Amino acid sequence: MKQDLVIKNARIVDGTGAPWFRGDVRLSEGRIAAVGPGLDTEGAEILDAAGRYLAPGFIDAHCHDDLAFLRDPTRPEKARQGVTSIVVGNCSFSLYPAPEPAVDLLRGHFSGLLGETARSEVFADLNGYRAALETPGIALNLVSLVGHAALRLAVMGYEKRAATAAEIRAMQDLLRPQLRTGAAGLSLGLVYPPSAFAETAELVALAETVREEGGVLAAHVRSYEANLLRSIEEFIAVLEAAGAPGLLSHLQSAGRPNWGQIPKALVLLEAARARGIDISFDMYPYPAGSSYMLQLLPPSAQEGGMSALLARLRDPETRAALKQWVEQGSNDGHGQSKISLIGWGNVMISGVGNPALKALEGSRMDKAAADLGIAPFDLLVRFVEEDGGQTAIVMFQLSEDDLHAACCHPLHMVGSDGLPRPGTRPHPRAFGTFPRVLGPLRRDKKWFSLEDAVRRMTAIPAQRFSLGARGLIRPGMVADLVLFEDSVMDHATFEEPVQAPSGITDVWVAGEAVVAAGAVTGHLPGRVLGRG
Ligand SMILES: [Zn+2]
């Protein structure tokens, strides 16, 4: 039996939003046994917090650590941010369910977002994914959404058309067992083929399955550009028709001509809630986004999959038409061309697989193309052809005012949207989201109080994903905890993203230290969490 631990003299931020109070917390058998001032320390190990803040372990409500977690079960850059639970399977991308004929399709699809993915890293179902994580052990807890892409690839491949009634039923039949075995819900990625090829009726039917099984529907909506408001309305309509609870992914308005839409989006969300629709949202604390290079092309260019896209780029006429769409843009009712909004100079190459192109990591597209003596569009095509489309980019596209409006709103929770890919220069959000919220935004810019900041990282996501015994410091709750100093600070930048934060000293998962005195311990107390 493990000895109890009493953390003494902490400023306890309990996750409810209540003002911090000075006290002690006793950990016993992986749970919080007692909370209060002057606790009995008999038979317990003692850790003197010396006035540091003690909060529930942070929950990353939105990330893409699906593959990183399989490859490095300690997830050091997450643990060092104080994160104890992460939500994967976002934006339509999950590593399951893949019935045998669809394994290579899903493998290829996932590789686009996070680099070469092996056959053995794609799973028939959540149980397979869970076993691959829990058998060797994991440091942090994992909550998984089912990606819509996996369902569509298994049933329809990359076909760009509405699903038939039989196909919708087949997708529901694939989704339901995942939800029954613990998946938190379903995620849509309505700019990413094949999720983008779905029509509203399909989304409503899948949302009904989510509601029947008690899950949540998360959505990367069809547009975060000129059609943001219309896209949010579509998502609200899906939730209303199905009666499902919803989480709008990374609420933002991209491209200078579209700045200023967030307050209007918030009005839409508030109005939906007034009608009884249960909707909230996540957002990361940076004015830049990140995705894969293919997002610069229209979704229709990927109809039929990668080989069809490569054939289109080899055909001079189609290639010219795509170049025109990318650079001049068109508003086809879905996404607007990113490049037409922000220009090549605001796109940074952040993750490359092909060693021959690796030197371009960290460069802006305009500069990289000029150095090679080619046009930026031709460089994009080179990445598609020679890097298998597996190139990650960072897009400088958001306004601080919109970011502030989103991140301070009561319906907001923190999600990093990190795209971890070792050996690359990813968006710094993968390394700095949580300390950035607590340090620069809370302490320095005063966007929110400490208690409010912590609530957005703990109790609010715990409720959204039905993680019953987590997200609060209360007797009986699981002892997922983080101890940090008021000087907490992120150090990851766009230039040097791979930087650990400072000021987060100790992190516990189920009472076991995964970070102790600032160092990762290597312990693996995490689990794949179900609902409730
Ligand atoms: Zn997304």
XYZ file of C-alpha atoms and ligand atoms in Angstrom:
533
model
C 0.000 0.000 0.000
C 1.327 3.417 -0.982
C 1.930 5.885 1.828
C -0.462 8.832 2.052
C 0.797 12.271 1.069
C -0.210 15.554 2.682
C 0.443 18.680 0.642
C 0.658 21.430 3.242
C 0.381 25.219 3.136
C -0.995 25.490 -0.413
C -3.138 28.210 -1.883
C -5.898 25.889 -3.070
C -7.696 26.831 -6.291
C -10.369 24.161 -6.228
C -11.695 24.396 -9.793
C -15.121 25.822 -8.926
C -14.067 29.413 -9.510
C -14.236 30.146 -5.761
C -11.405 32.325 -4.385
C -8.273 30.385 -3.420
C -7.999 29.421 0.219
C -4.998 28.407 2.272
C -4.963 24.778 3.342
C -3.727 21.222 3.085
C -4.768 18.291 0.926
C -4.349 14.641 1.900
C -3.922 12.061 -0.868
C -4.739 8.458 -0.098
C -5.128 5.454 -2.422
C -5.134 7.679 -5.486
C -7.954 9.885 -4.197
C -8.277 13.152 -2.329
C -8.978 12.024 1.241
C -9.281 15.387 2.971
C -9.083 19.120 2.253
C -8.731 21.857 4.841
C -6.462 23.876 7.069
C -4.163 22.132 9.526
C -4.781 18.528 8.414
C -3.444 15.641 10.447
C -0.201 14.368 8.892
C 0.085 11.133 10.855
C 1.435 8.247 8.779
C 1.815 10.473 5.734
C 4.666 11.824 3.706
C 4.623 15.655 3.777
C 5.212 18.103 0.954
C 5.356 21.768 1.969
C 3.776 23.806 -0.841
C 5.114 26.977 0.787
C 2.288 29.078 -0.604
C 2.356 27.723 -4.145
C -1.016 27.224 -5.856
C -2.572 23.757 -5.869
C -5.206 23.144 -8.558
C -6.966 20.137 -10.085
C -4.850 18.657 -12.882
C -5.459 20.491 -16.149
C -7.603 18.898 -18.839
C -6.595 19.624 -22.429
C -10.069 19.779 -23.972
C -8.783 19.640 -27.545
C -5.565 18.150 -28.845
C -4.129 15.814 -31.416
C -1.846 13.694 -29.235
C -3.416 10.431 -30.487
C -0.195 9.207 -32.094
C 2.297 10.935 -29.794
C 0.761 9.126 -26.839
C 1.269 5.733 -28.487
C 4.896 6.545 -29.191
C 5.858 8.232 -25.920
C 3.633 7.222 -23.021
C 5.174 9.816 -20.663
C 4.063 12.819 -22.815
C 6.636 15.055 -21.096
C 5.641 18.345 -22.738
C 2.042 17.880 -21.603
C 2.889 16.691 -18.102
C 5.225 19.648 -17.566
C 2.343 22.022 -18.363
C 0.343 20.526 -15.494
C -1.947 18.575 -17.808
C -3.281 15.318 -16.346
C -5.977 14.434 -18.919
C -6.117 15.051 -22.654
C -8.936 14.800 -25.169
C -7.895 13.314 -28.518
C -9.714 12.345 -31.706
C -10.543 15.934 -32.628
C -11.466 17.616 -35.921
C -12.576 14.245 -37.466
C -9.147 12.609 -36.934
C -8.985 9.474 -34.752
C -6.928 6.278 -35.071
C -10.033 4.041 -35.000
C -12.470 2.539 -35.927
C -10.885 1.002 -39.003
C -12.377 -2.294 -40.194
C -9.691 -4.218 -42.090
C -10.416 -2.968 -45.650
C -10.203 0.653 -44.436
C -6.968 0.391 -42.442
C -4.742 1.810 -45.154
C -7.200 4.591 -45.954
C -7.305 5.735 -42.333
C -3.558 5.309 -41.979
C -2.975 7.540 -45.000
C -5.528 10.046 -43.792
C -3.993 10.380 -40.350
C -0.489 10.609 -41.832
C -1.546 13.830 -43.554
C -2.128 15.529 -40.229
C 0.648 14.139 -38.044
C 3.199 12.464 -40.285
C 3.767 8.867 -41.344
C 1.487 6.595 -39.360
C 2.117 2.832 -39.302
C -0.460 0.112 -39.954
C 0.028 -1.052 -36.383
C -0.949 2.426 -35.145
C -4.466 2.222 -36.595
C -7.071 0.171 -34.699
C -10.272 -1.739 -35.364
C -11.959 -0.100 -32.384
C -11.475 1.857 -29.173
C -10.714 -1.341 -27.271
C -7.730 -1.960 -29.540
C -6.472 1.598 -29.113
C -7.010 1.413 -25.345
C -5.051 -1.850 -25.074
C -2.161 -0.401 -27.085
C -1.994 2.512 -24.621
C -2.714 0.795 -21.328
C -0.689 -2.394 -21.801
C 2.648 -0.556 -21.765
C 1.097 2.154 -19.555
C 0.542 5.902 -19.940
C 1.477 8.803 -17.692
C -1.670 10.884 -18.233
C -5.345 10.115 -18.718
C -6.755 10.019 -22.202
C -10.286 10.788 -23.320
C -11.107 9.925 -26.910
C -13.597 11.216 -29.420
C -14.386 9.152 -32.511
C -13.296 10.955 -35.679
C -15.988 11.302 -38.337
C -13.353 10.664 -41.019
C -12.814 7.115 -39.768
C -16.539 6.376 -40.122
C -16.793 7.874 -43.595
C -13.574 6.294 -44.882
C -14.768 2.866 -43.731
C -18.142 3.240 -45.406
C -17.575 5.551 -48.403
C -13.851 6.159 -48.838
C -13.108 9.610 -50.254
C -16.326 9.850 -52.263
C -17.614 13.396 -52.455
C -21.367 12.966 -52.199
C -24.193 12.688 -49.726
C -24.353 9.397 -47.840
C -27.339 7.138 -48.577
C -29.641 6.054 -45.764
C -27.899 2.658 -45.699
C -24.481 4.297 -45.513
C -25.589 6.540 -42.672
C -26.817 3.452 -40.805
C -23.475 1.739 -41.419
C -21.657 4.746 -39.930
C -23.982 4.733 -36.914
C -23.335 1.009 -36.448
C -19.608 1.673 -36.441
C -19.915 4.613 -34.047
C -22.254 3.115 -31.449
C -19.959 0.387 -30.057
C -17.150 2.945 -29.632
C -19.434 5.158 -27.556
C -20.600 2.146 -25.538
C -17.023 1.152 -24.744
C -16.063 4.610 -23.506
C -15.522 7.061 -26.370
C -16.542 10.549 -25.233
C -18.410 11.420 -28.417
C -17.916 12.169 -32.094
C -15.779 14.862 -33.737
C -16.492 16.509 -37.072
C -13.906 18.206 -39.288
C -16.048 19.917 -41.883
C -13.158 21.486 -43.798
C -11.236 18.200 -43.941
C -12.191 15.612 -46.550
C -13.916 13.227 -46.221
C -15.761 14.774 -43.224
C -16.177 17.916 -45.349
C -18.165 15.922 -47.931
C -20.989 15.202 -45.470
C -24.320 16.971 -45.698
C -26.364 18.120 -42.735
C -28.723 15.083 -42.697
C -25.768 12.741 -42.132
C -24.518 14.935 -39.294
C -27.931 14.970 -37.625
C -28.207 11.174 -37.802
C -24.759 10.699 -36.268
C -25.520 13.331 -33.630
C -28.632 11.333 -32.698
C -26.462 8.293 -32.032
C -24.182 10.471 -29.909
C -27.164 11.728 -27.906
C -28.617 8.218 -27.459
C -25.324 7.011 -26.000
C -24.734 10.016 -23.769
C -21.782 11.527 -25.647
C -20.871 14.974 -26.935
C -20.581 16.206 -30.535
C -17.431 18.269 -31.167
C -17.167 20.208 -34.406
C -14.509 21.892 -36.449
C -17.200 23.717 -38.421
C -17.279 24.297 -42.196
C -15.694 27.714 -42.164
C -13.784 29.927 -39.754
C -13.612 32.638 -42.385
C -16.338 34.683 -44.082
C -18.900 31.925 -43.486
C -18.147 31.489 -39.797
C -21.565 32.594 -38.585
C -23.426 30.477 -41.136
C -21.237 27.504 -40.183
C -22.013 27.956 -36.490
C -25.697 28.138 -37.379
C -25.402 24.792 -39.179
C -23.778 23.227 -36.111
C -26.441 24.669 -33.813
C -29.147 23.312 -36.137
C -27.574 19.834 -36.007
C -27.481 19.926 -32.207
C -31.038 21.208 -32.040
C -32.378 18.556 -34.412
C -30.577 15.739 -32.614
C -30.872 17.032 -29.051
C -27.148 16.410 -28.528
C -24.744 18.520 -26.458
C -22.047 20.225 -28.501
C -18.554 21.613 -28.306
C -17.523 24.071 -31.007
C -13.838 23.507 -31.687
C -11.320 26.370 -31.499
C -13.669 29.343 -31.973
C -11.873 31.905 -34.146
C -12.282 34.149 -37.159
C -9.467 33.812 -39.655
C -8.103 36.402 -42.038
C -8.039 40.175 -41.559
C -11.211 40.846 -43.628
C -13.061 38.524 -41.247
C -11.754 39.922 -37.988
C -14.370 41.169 -35.547
C -16.825 38.293 -36.051
C -16.238 36.642 -32.670
C -18.570 38.902 -30.651
C -21.303 38.086 -33.202
C -20.518 34.378 -32.941
C -20.830 34.602 -29.152
C -24.263 36.207 -29.526
C -25.312 33.236 -31.691
C -24.099 30.769 -29.075
C -25.827 32.628 -26.253
C -29.083 32.763 -28.238
C -28.875 29.015 -28.900
C -28.378 28.358 -25.204
C -31.355 30.564 -24.377
C -33.382 28.159 -26.562
C -32.091 25.220 -24.530
C -29.278 24.045 -26.800
C -26.307 22.846 -24.769
C -23.309 24.313 -26.593
C -19.907 25.603 -25.466
C -16.504 25.946 -27.125
C -12.757 25.574 -26.782
C -9.960 27.867 -27.918
C -6.159 28.022 -27.599
C -4.436 31.207 -26.375
C -2.529 32.228 -29.546
C -3.368 34.422 -32.545
C -2.069 31.836 -35.029
C -3.496 28.509 -36.135
C -1.922 25.338 -37.421
C -2.968 22.602 -39.776
C -1.638 20.606 -42.705
C -0.533 22.091 -46.029
C -3.481 20.460 -47.818
C -5.781 22.899 -46.025
C -4.566 25.599 -48.412
C -6.333 23.730 -51.236
C -10.116 23.504 -51.663
C -11.621 20.344 -50.058
C -12.900 19.271 -53.493
C -9.287 18.894 -54.695
C -9.019 15.859 -52.426
C -12.074 14.095 -53.815
C -10.989 10.492 -54.387
C -7.996 10.789 -52.069
C -4.291 11.495 -52.474
C -3.735 9.782 -55.843
C -6.621 11.751 -57.344
C -5.155 14.986 -55.959
C -1.734 14.202 -57.464
C -3.360 13.492 -60.848
C -5.163 16.864 -60.674
C -1.895 18.649 -59.968
C -0.242 16.924 -62.960
C -2.960 18.156 -65.308
C -1.942 21.683 -66.394
C -5.490 23.006 -66.689
C -6.657 21.733 -63.299
C -3.424 22.879 -61.710
C -3.936 26.392 -63.058
C -7.506 26.416 -61.769
C -6.363 25.317 -58.329
C -3.663 27.990 -58.314
C -6.265 30.584 -59.109
C -8.552 29.341 -56.323
C -5.693 29.367 -53.823
C -4.361 32.812 -54.697
C -7.459 34.721 -55.719
C -9.947 32.752 -53.704
C -13.593 32.097 -54.171
C -16.342 31.899 -51.692
C -17.962 28.602 -52.578
C -20.066 28.377 -49.456
C -17.427 26.367 -47.592
C -13.991 27.568 -46.608
C -12.439 30.612 -48.173
C -8.953 30.258 -49.586
C -6.549 30.865 -46.712
C -3.891 32.320 -48.983
C -6.300 34.809 -50.529
C -6.976 36.042 -46.983
C -3.568 36.028 -45.332
C -0.996 35.723 -48.123
C 1.948 33.316 -48.479
C 4.030 35.408 -46.070
C 1.782 34.484 -43.138
C 2.200 30.760 -43.650
C 5.146 29.150 -41.881
C 6.322 25.654 -42.724
C 6.373 23.891 -39.349
C 6.635 20.147 -39.923
C 8.196 18.241 -42.817
C 8.696 14.490 -43.265
C 10.905 14.311 -46.380
C 14.563 14.906 -45.383
C 15.186 16.670 -48.722
C 12.719 19.414 -47.740
C 13.471 19.468 -44.021
C 15.680 22.566 -44.239
C 12.578 24.619 -45.098
C 11.080 24.082 -41.627
C 10.689 27.413 -39.889
C 10.552 29.412 -43.157
C 7.631 31.430 -44.477
C 6.228 30.171 -47.786
C 7.035 33.349 -49.739
C 10.641 33.447 -48.559
C 11.200 29.696 -48.987
C 9.846 29.799 -52.546
C 11.935 32.878 -53.433
C 15.073 31.158 -52.125
C 14.324 28.193 -54.402
C 13.537 30.478 -57.347
C 10.002 29.149 -57.754
C 6.486 30.500 -57.165
C 4.897 29.831 -53.747
C 2.102 27.778 -55.334
C 4.687 25.559 -57.003
C 6.326 25.056 -53.618
C 2.953 24.004 -52.201
C 2.655 21.468 -55.027
C 6.181 20.235 -54.299
C 5.215 19.589 -50.693
C 2.126 17.680 -51.798
C 4.123 15.611 -54.297
C 7.356 15.074 -52.390
C 6.154 15.130 -48.780
C 3.001 13.122 -49.383
C 0.895 16.079 -48.251
C 2.263 15.413 -44.748
C 3.523 18.949 -44.229
C 2.423 20.948 -41.199
C 1.979 24.718 -41.330
C 1.388 27.581 -38.917
C -0.933 30.361 -40.147
C -0.779 33.846 -38.651
C -4.416 34.726 -39.150
C -6.258 35.859 -35.989
C -6.806 39.163 -34.201
C -5.939 39.697 -30.539
C -9.334 41.330 -29.948
C -11.220 38.284 -31.220
C -8.928 35.994 -29.244
C -9.555 38.026 -26.106
C -13.336 37.986 -26.649
C -13.360 34.202 -27.096
C -10.982 33.313 -24.263
C -12.750 35.503 -21.679
C -16.259 34.313 -22.484
C -18.043 32.126 -19.900
C -18.645 29.371 -22.495
C -14.923 28.999 -23.222
C -12.644 26.204 -22.081
C -8.938 25.804 -22.788
C -7.819 23.353 -25.460
C -4.298 23.458 -26.874
C -5.128 22.043 -30.331
C -1.467 20.981 -30.229
C -0.128 18.932 -33.133
C 2.837 17.128 -31.581
C 5.351 15.776 -34.058
C 8.826 15.150 -32.647
C 11.718 16.496 -34.679
C 9.675 19.347 -36.192
C 8.973 22.975 -35.209
C 5.289 22.792 -34.310
C 3.005 25.591 -33.200
C 4.150 26.537 -29.661
C 0.675 25.765 -28.278
C 1.780 22.130 -27.934
C 4.382 23.240 -25.355
C 2.977 26.383 -23.778
C -0.816 26.626 -23.772
C -1.533 26.119 -20.059
C 1.354 28.150 -18.588
C 0.560 30.855 -21.138
C -3.021 31.122 -19.874
C -1.859 31.185 -16.228
C 1.128 33.473 -16.709
C 1.062 36.060 -19.502
C -2.723 36.159 -20.014
C -3.906 35.857 -16.392
C -1.112 37.489 -14.387
C 0.298 40.001 -16.877
C -2.602 40.935 -19.193
C -5.313 40.288 -16.576
C -7.665 38.616 -19.045
C -9.195 36.635 -16.194
C -8.666 35.866 -12.514
C -6.586 32.888 -11.494
C -9.689 31.071 -10.282
C -11.466 31.692 -13.586
C -8.425 30.569 -15.603
C -8.189 27.327 -13.606
C -11.929 26.626 -13.975
C -11.575 26.811 -17.785
C -8.901 24.095 -17.590
C -10.521 21.821 -15.008
C -14.167 21.781 -13.898
C -15.576 23.060 -17.199
C -13.951 20.443 -19.490
C -14.508 17.730 -16.839
C -18.222 18.459 -17.049
C -18.278 18.653 -20.858
C -16.657 15.225 -21.205
C -18.497 13.670 -18.230
C -15.288 12.928 -16.319
C -17.200 12.471 -13.059
C -14.470 12.271 -10.414
C -12.084 14.818 -11.910
C -11.744 18.581 -12.280
C -12.276 19.645 -8.649
C -10.353 19.518 -5.378
C -12.891 17.827 -3.140
C -12.721 14.817 -0.839
C -13.451 11.668 -2.849
C -12.258 13.051 -6.174
C -9.390 11.359 -8.023
C -6.070 12.940 -6.977
C -5.133 14.524 -10.304
C -3.372 17.694 -9.098
C -0.892 20.371 -10.126
C 1.272 22.604 -7.938
C 2.605 25.825 -9.455
C 4.177 29.156 -8.606
C 2.693 32.580 -9.265
C 5.649 33.192 -11.614
C 4.449 30.412 -13.974
C 5.556 31.163 -17.537
C 5.537 29.621 -21.004
C 8.749 29.809 -23.031
C 7.717 28.218 -26.328
C 7.726 30.702 -29.210
C 6.986 30.409 -32.924
C 10.734 30.603 -33.579
C 11.722 28.170 -30.794
C 8.635 26.134 -29.976
C 10.268 23.181 -28.245
C 10.663 24.861 -24.832
C 9.384 23.695 -21.472
C 7.574 26.181 -19.243
C 8.761 27.254 -15.805
C 6.976 27.495 -12.465
C 5.012 24.231 -12.630
C 6.734 22.098 -10.036
C 4.674 19.005 -9.251
C 1.955 17.095 -11.063
C 0.060 14.038 -9.804
C -2.161 11.603 -11.678
C -4.310 9.429 -9.403
C -2.045 10.347 -6.513
C 1.163 9.370 -8.268
C 3.736 12.004 -9.241
C 4.321 12.318 -12.991
C 6.324 15.524 -12.446
C 8.259 16.013 -9.185
C 10.274 19.164 -8.438
C 10.040 20.111 -12.122
C 11.273 16.796 -13.530
C 9.277 14.110 -15.338
C 9.298 10.963 -13.171
C 8.457 8.340 -15.812
C 5.614 6.889 -13.719
C 2.638 5.674 -15.738
C -0.514 6.029 -13.608
C -2.779 7.242 -16.447
C -5.794 5.481 -17.943
C -8.102 5.720 -20.906
C -11.150 7.312 -19.292
C -14.738 6.456 -20.048
C -17.740 8.649 -19.267
C -19.051 9.019 -15.742
Zn -9.725 21.692 -35.938
